[in-house]
Coordinates of C-alpha atoms and ligand atoms in Angstrom, one line a residue:
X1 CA 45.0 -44.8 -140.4
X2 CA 42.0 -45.6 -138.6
X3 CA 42.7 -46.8 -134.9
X4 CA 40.7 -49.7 -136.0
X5 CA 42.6 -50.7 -138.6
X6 CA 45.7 -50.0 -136.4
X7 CA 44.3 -53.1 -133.9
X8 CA 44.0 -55.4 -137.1
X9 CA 47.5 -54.6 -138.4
X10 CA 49.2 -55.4 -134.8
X11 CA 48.2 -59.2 -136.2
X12 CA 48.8 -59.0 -139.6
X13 CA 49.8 -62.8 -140.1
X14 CA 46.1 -62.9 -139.2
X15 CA 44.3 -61.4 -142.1
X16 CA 46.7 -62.8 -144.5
X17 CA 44.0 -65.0 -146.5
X18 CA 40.7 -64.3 -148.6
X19 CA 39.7 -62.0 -146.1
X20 CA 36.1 -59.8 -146.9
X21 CA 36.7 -56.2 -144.6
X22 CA 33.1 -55.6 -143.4
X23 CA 31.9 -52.1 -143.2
X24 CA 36.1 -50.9 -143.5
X25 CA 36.9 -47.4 -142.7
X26 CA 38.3 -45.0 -145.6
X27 CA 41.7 -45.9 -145.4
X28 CA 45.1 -47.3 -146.4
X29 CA 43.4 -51.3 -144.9
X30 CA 43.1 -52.5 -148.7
X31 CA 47.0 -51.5 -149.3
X32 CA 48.4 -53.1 -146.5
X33 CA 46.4 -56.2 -146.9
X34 CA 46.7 -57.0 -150.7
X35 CA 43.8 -60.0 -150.7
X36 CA 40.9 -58.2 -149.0
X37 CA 38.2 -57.0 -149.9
X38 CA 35.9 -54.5 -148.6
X39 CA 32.4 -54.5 -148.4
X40 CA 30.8 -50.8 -147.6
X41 CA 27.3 -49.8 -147.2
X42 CA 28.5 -45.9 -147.2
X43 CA 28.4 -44.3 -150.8
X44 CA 31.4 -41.4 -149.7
X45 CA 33.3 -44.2 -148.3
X46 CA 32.8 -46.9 -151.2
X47 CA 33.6 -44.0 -153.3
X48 CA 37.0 -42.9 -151.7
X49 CA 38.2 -47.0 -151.5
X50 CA 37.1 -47.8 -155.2
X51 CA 39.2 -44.5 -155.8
X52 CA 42.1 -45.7 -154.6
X53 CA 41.6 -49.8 -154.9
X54 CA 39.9 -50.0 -157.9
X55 CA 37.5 -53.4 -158.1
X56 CA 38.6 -54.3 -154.4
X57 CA 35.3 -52.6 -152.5
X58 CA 31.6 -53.3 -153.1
X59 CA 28.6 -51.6 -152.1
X60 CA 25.4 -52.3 -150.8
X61 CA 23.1 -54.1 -148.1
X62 CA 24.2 -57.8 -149.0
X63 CA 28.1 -59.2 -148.6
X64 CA 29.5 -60.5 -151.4
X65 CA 29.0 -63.4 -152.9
X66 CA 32.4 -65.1 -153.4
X67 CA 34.3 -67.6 -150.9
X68 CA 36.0 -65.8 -148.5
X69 CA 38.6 -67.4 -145.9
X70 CA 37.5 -65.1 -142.9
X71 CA 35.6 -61.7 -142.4
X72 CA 35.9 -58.7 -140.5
X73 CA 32.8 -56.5 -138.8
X74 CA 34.2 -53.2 -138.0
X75 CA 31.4 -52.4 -135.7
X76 CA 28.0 -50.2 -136.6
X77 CA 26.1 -47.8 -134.3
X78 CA 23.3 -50.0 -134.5
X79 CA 22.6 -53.3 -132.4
X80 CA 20.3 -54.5 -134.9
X81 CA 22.1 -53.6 -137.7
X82 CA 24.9 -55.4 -136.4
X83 CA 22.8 -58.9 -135.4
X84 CA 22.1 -58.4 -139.6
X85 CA 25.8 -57.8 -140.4
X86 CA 27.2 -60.5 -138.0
X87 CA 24.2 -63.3 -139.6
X88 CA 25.1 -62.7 -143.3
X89 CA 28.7 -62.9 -142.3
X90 CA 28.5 -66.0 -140.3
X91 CA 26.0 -67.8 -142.8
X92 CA 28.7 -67.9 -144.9
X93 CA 31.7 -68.5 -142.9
X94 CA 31.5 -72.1 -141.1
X95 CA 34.2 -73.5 -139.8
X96 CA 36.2 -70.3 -140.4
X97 CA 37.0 -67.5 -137.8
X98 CA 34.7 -63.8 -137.6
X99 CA 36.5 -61.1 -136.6
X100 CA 34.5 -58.1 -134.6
X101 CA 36.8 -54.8 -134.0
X102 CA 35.3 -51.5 -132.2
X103 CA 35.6 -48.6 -130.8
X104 CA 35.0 -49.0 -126.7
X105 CA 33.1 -46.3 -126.9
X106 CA 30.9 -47.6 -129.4
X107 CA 29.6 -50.5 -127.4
X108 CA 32.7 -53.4 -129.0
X109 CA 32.3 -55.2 -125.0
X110 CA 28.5 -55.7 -125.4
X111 CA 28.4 -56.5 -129.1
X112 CA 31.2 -59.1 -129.1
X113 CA 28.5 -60.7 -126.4
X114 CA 26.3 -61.5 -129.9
X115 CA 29.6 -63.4 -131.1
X116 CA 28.3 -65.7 -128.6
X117 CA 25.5 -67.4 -131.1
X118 CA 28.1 -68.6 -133.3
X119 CA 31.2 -70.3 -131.3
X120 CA 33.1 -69.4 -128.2
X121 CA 33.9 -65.7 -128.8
X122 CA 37.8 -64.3 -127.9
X123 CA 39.2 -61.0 -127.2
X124 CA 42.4 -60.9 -129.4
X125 CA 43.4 -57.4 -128.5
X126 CA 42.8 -54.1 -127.1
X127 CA 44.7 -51.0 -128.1
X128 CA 43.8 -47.6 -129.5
X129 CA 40.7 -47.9 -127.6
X130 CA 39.2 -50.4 -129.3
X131 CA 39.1 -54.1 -128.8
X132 CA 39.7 -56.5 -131.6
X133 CA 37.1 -59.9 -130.8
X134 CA 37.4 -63.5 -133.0
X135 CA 34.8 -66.2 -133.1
X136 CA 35.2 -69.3 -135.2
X137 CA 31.7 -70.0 -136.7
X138 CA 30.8 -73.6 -134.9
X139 CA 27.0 -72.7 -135.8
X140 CA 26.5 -71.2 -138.7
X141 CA 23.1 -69.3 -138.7
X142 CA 20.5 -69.4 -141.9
X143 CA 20.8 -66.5 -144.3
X144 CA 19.0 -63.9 -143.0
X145 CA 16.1 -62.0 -145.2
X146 CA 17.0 -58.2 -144.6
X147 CA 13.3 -57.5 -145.9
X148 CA 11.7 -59.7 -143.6
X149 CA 14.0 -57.7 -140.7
X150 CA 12.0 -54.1 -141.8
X151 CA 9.9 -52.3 -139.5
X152 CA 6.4 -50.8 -140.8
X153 CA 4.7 -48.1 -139.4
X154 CA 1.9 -45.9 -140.7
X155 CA 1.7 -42.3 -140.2
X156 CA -1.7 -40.4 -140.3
X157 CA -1.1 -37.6 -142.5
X158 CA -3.5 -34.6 -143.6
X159 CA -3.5 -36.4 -146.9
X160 CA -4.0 -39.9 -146.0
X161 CA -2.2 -43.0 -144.2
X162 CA 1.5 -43.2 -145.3
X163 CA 3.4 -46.7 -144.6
X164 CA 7.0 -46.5 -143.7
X165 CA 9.3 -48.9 -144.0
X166 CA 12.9 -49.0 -142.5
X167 CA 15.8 -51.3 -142.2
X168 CA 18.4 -51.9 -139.3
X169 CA 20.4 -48.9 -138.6
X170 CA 18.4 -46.4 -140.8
X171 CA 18.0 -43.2 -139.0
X172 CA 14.9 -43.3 -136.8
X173 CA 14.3 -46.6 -137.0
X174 CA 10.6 -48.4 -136.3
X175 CA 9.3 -44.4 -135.8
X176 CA 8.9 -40.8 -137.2
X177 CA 11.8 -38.3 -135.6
X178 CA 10.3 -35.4 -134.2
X179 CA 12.1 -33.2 -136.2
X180 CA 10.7 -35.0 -139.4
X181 CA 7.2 -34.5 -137.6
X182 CA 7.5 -31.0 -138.1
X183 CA 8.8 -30.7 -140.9
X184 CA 5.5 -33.0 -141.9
X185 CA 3.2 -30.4 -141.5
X186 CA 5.7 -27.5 -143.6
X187 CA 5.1 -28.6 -146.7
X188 CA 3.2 -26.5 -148.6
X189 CA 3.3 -24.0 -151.0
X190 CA 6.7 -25.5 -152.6
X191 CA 7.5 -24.2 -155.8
X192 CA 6.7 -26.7 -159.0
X193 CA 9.4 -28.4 -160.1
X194 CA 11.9 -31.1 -159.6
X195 CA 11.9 -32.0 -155.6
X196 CA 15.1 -33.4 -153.8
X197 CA 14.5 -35.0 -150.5
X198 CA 18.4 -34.6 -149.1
X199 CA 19.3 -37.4 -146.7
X200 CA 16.3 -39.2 -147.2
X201 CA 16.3 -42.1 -144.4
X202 CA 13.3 -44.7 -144.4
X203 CA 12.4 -42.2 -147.2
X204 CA 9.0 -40.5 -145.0
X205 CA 9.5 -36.6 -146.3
X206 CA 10.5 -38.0 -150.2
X207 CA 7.4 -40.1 -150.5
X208 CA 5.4 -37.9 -148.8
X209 CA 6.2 -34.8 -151.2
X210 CA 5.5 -37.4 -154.0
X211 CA 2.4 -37.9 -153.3
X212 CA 1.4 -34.4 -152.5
X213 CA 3.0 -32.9 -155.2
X214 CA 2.2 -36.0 -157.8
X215 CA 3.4 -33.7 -161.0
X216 CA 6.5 -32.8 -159.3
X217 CA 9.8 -35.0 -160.4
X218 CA 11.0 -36.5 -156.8
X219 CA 14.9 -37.5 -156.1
X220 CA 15.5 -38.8 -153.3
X221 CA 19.4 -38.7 -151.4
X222 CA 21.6 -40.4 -149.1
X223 CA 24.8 -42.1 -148.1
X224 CA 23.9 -45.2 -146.6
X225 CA 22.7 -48.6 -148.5
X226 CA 20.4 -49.4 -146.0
X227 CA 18.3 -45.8 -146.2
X228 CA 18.7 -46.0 -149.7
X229 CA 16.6 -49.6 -149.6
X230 CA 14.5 -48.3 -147.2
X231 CA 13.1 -45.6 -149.2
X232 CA 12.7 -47.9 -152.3
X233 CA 10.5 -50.0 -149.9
X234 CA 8.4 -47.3 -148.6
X235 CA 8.0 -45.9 -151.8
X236 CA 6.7 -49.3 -153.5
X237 CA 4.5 -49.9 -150.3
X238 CA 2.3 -46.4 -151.1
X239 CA 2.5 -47.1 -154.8
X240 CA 4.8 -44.1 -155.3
X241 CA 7.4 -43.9 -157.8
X242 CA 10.4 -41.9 -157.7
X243 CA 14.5 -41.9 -158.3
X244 CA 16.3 -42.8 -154.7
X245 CA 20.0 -41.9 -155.1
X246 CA 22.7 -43.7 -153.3
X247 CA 25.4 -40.5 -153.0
X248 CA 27.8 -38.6 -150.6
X249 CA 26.5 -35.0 -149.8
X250 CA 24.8 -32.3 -152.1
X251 CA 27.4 -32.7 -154.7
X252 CA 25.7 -36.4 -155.8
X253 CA 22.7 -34.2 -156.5
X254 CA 20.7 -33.4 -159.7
X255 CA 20.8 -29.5 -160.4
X256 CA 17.8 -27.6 -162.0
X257 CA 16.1 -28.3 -158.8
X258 CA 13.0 -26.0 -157.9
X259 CA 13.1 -27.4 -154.0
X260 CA 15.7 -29.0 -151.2
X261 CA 13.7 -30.5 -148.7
X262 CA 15.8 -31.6 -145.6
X263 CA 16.2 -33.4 -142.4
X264 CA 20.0 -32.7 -142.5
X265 CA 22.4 -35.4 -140.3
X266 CA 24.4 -34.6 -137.7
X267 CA 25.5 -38.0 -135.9
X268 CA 27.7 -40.4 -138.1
X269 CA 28.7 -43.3 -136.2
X270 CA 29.6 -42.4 -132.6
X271 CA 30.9 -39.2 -133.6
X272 CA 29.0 -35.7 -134.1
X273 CA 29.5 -34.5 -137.6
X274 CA 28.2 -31.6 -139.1
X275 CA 29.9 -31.8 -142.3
X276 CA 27.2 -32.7 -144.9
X277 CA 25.1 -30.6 -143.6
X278 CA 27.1 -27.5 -143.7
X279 CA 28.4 -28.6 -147.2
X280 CA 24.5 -28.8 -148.1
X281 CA 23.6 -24.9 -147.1
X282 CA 27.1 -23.6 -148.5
X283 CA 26.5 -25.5 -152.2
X284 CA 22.2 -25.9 -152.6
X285 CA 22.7 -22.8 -154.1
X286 CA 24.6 -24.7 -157.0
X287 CA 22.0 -27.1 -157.8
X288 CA 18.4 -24.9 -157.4
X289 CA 17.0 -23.1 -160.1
X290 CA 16.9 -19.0 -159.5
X291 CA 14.3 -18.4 -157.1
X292 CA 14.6 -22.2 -156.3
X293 CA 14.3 -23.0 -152.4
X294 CA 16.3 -24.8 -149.2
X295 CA 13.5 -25.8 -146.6
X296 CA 14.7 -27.9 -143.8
X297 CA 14.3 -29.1 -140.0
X298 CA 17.3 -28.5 -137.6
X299 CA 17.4 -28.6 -133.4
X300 CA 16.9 -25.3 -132.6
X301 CA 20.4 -25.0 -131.0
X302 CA 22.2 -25.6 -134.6
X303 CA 23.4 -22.0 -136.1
X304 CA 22.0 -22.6 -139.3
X305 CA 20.9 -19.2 -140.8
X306 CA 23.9 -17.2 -140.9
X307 CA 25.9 -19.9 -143.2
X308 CA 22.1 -19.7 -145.4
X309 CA 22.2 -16.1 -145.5
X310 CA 25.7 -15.8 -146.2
X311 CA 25.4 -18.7 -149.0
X312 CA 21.9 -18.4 -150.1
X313 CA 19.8 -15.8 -149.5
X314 CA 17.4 -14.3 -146.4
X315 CA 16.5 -16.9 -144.1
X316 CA 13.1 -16.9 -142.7
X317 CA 12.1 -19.1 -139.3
X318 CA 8.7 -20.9 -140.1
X319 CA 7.8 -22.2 -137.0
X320 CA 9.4 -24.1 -133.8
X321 CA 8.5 -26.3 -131.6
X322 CA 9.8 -29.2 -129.8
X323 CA 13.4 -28.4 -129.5
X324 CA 13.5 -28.2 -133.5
X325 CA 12.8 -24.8 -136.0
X326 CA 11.9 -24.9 -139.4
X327 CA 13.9 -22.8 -141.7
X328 CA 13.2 -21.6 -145.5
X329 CA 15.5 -19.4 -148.0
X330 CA 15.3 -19.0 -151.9
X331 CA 18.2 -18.6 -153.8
X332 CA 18.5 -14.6 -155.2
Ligands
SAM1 C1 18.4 -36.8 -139.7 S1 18.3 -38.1 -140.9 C2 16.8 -37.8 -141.8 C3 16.2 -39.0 -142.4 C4 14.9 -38.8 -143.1 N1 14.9 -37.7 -144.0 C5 13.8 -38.6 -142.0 O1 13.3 -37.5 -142.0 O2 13.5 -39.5 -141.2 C6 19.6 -37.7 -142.0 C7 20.0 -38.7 -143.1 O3 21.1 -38.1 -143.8 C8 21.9 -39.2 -144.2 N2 23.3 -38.7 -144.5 C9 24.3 -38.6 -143.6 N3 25.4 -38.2 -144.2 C10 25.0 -38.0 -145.5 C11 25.8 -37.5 -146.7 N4 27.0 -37.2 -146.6 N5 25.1 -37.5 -147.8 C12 23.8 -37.9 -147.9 N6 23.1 -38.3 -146.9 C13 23.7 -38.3 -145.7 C14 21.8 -40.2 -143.1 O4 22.1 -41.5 -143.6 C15 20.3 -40.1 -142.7 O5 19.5 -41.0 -143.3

């Protein structure tokens, strides 16, 4: 169990009602608290819940849109994705109570502090070192327009101006990573054929590699509902067009694929996780063509070319610079 969860259940006559779980963590929550539902933005997450509590989990950016009695935020990275999560929550909730539970380390003192817009906010608990928070929505906020909350920014490329659009808590948010930067200016030469963009964020490397490689069939990946709408905004705002996948790891890939393009992740939440990404170099293999190739940014520091070699073929360094190196290998 989640220590998060743990904090909720020391108080179960609490979440007894109609009760939407907000952003819920992968575990046995839905079973011990038969009316709730969850609400997850995380495709491997959704996918495990809906597994096990069939109907009782949906996904995507917006909450639901029945009544519920109370909700629960189980806290994000992001501050702004939070302010989002904690206004669509509230709009709907007035007179009834929020609940906000967190890891201390992932900043639960200083976001209950936002609680502070809608009521008085309390601290409930604090156990497992987290802290459980409950406000009782006094003033209930407006819906908030999650498009409207997008940040824009254009990139010069060799090929023209590319606009970028990303949402609250999408990787890089409001700017190009440096890594991404890099990668940028590696993408030539790829073989013709269907391109996968793996992990695609705001969406900058998929769109780009449509409009380079306009013939080319473009997918685009990633586990999180908010990147996933990102990149469907950023392609609409260059007039690109191309298939944005909401999915957990390589294995929610197409195969046949001529080229994986990738700036891989290695933060999830507050915790360092290399998991995908080592799951990615162990199984591209699997879904690229013979001859097909992996070509992907990583901080130089990351050991990436003997699991490539061992998985995929010879590695070859491209370039580096700036802390990161570019990598390439074809399948045999
Ligand atoms: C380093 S970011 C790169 C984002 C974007 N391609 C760019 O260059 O700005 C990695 C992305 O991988 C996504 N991601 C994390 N775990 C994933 C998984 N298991 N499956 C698919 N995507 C994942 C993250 O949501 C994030 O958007």
């Amino acid at each position: 169990m989640d220590p998060r969860s743990e904090v909720l259940l020391r108080q179960p006559e609490l979440f007894q009602g109609d009760l939407l779980l907000a952003g819920l963590p992968a575990d046995d929550l839905l079973g011990q608290l038969p009316r709730a539902q969850g609400w997850s933005w995380h495709a491997g997450e959704h996918n495990r819940l809906e597994t096990r509590f069939a109907g009782r989990c949906q996904f995507g950016t917006r909450a639901p849109e029945r009544h519920f009695d109370g909700a629960v935020l189980f806290l994000p990275k992001s501050r702004e994705l939070t302010d989002y999560l904690l206004q669509a929550l509230a709009t709907r909730l007035a007179g009834r109570a929020l609940y906000l539970v967190g890891e201390k380390r992932g900043g639960i003192e200083r976001a209950a502090k936002q609680l502070s817009a809608f009521g008085k906010p309390r601290k409930l608990d604090s156990a497992r070192h987290c802290q459980l928070w409950q406000v009782t929505i006094e003033n209930a906020p407006a819906a908030p327009d999650l498009h409207a909350l997008a940040q824009r920014f254009e990139l010069q490329l060799a090929d023209g101006p590319l606009q970028v659009l990303s949402l609250p808590g999408v990787f890089s948010h409001g700017r190009l990573d440096r890594g991404s930067a890099l990668l940028l200016e590696h993408l030539d030469n790829l073989p013709p054929g269907h391109l996968l963009d793996f992990g695609c964020g705001a969406g900058v490397l998929g769109a780009t590699l449509k409009r380079r490689y306009p013939q080319s069939q473009v997918s685009m990946l990633d586990v999180d509902a908010f990147a996933v709408e990102s990149s469907r905004l950023t392609l609409a705002a260059n007039g690109l067009d191309a298939e944005v996948i909401a999915g957990d790891g390589i294995d929610a890939a197409p195969t046949g694929l001529a080229a994986i393009i990738s700036n891989p992740p290695f933060h999830t939440g507050v915790h360092t996780d290399y998991q995908a990404s080592e799951h990615l170099l162990r199984q591209a293999a699997r879904h690229l063509d013979k001859g097909g190739e992996l070509r992907l940014v990583a901080n130089s520091f990351l050991k990436y070319p003997p699991l490539i070699e061992q998985h995929l073929g010879p590695c070859t360094l491209l370039n580096e610079g700036d802390g990161f190196r570019i990598y390439n290998a074809h399948r045999r």
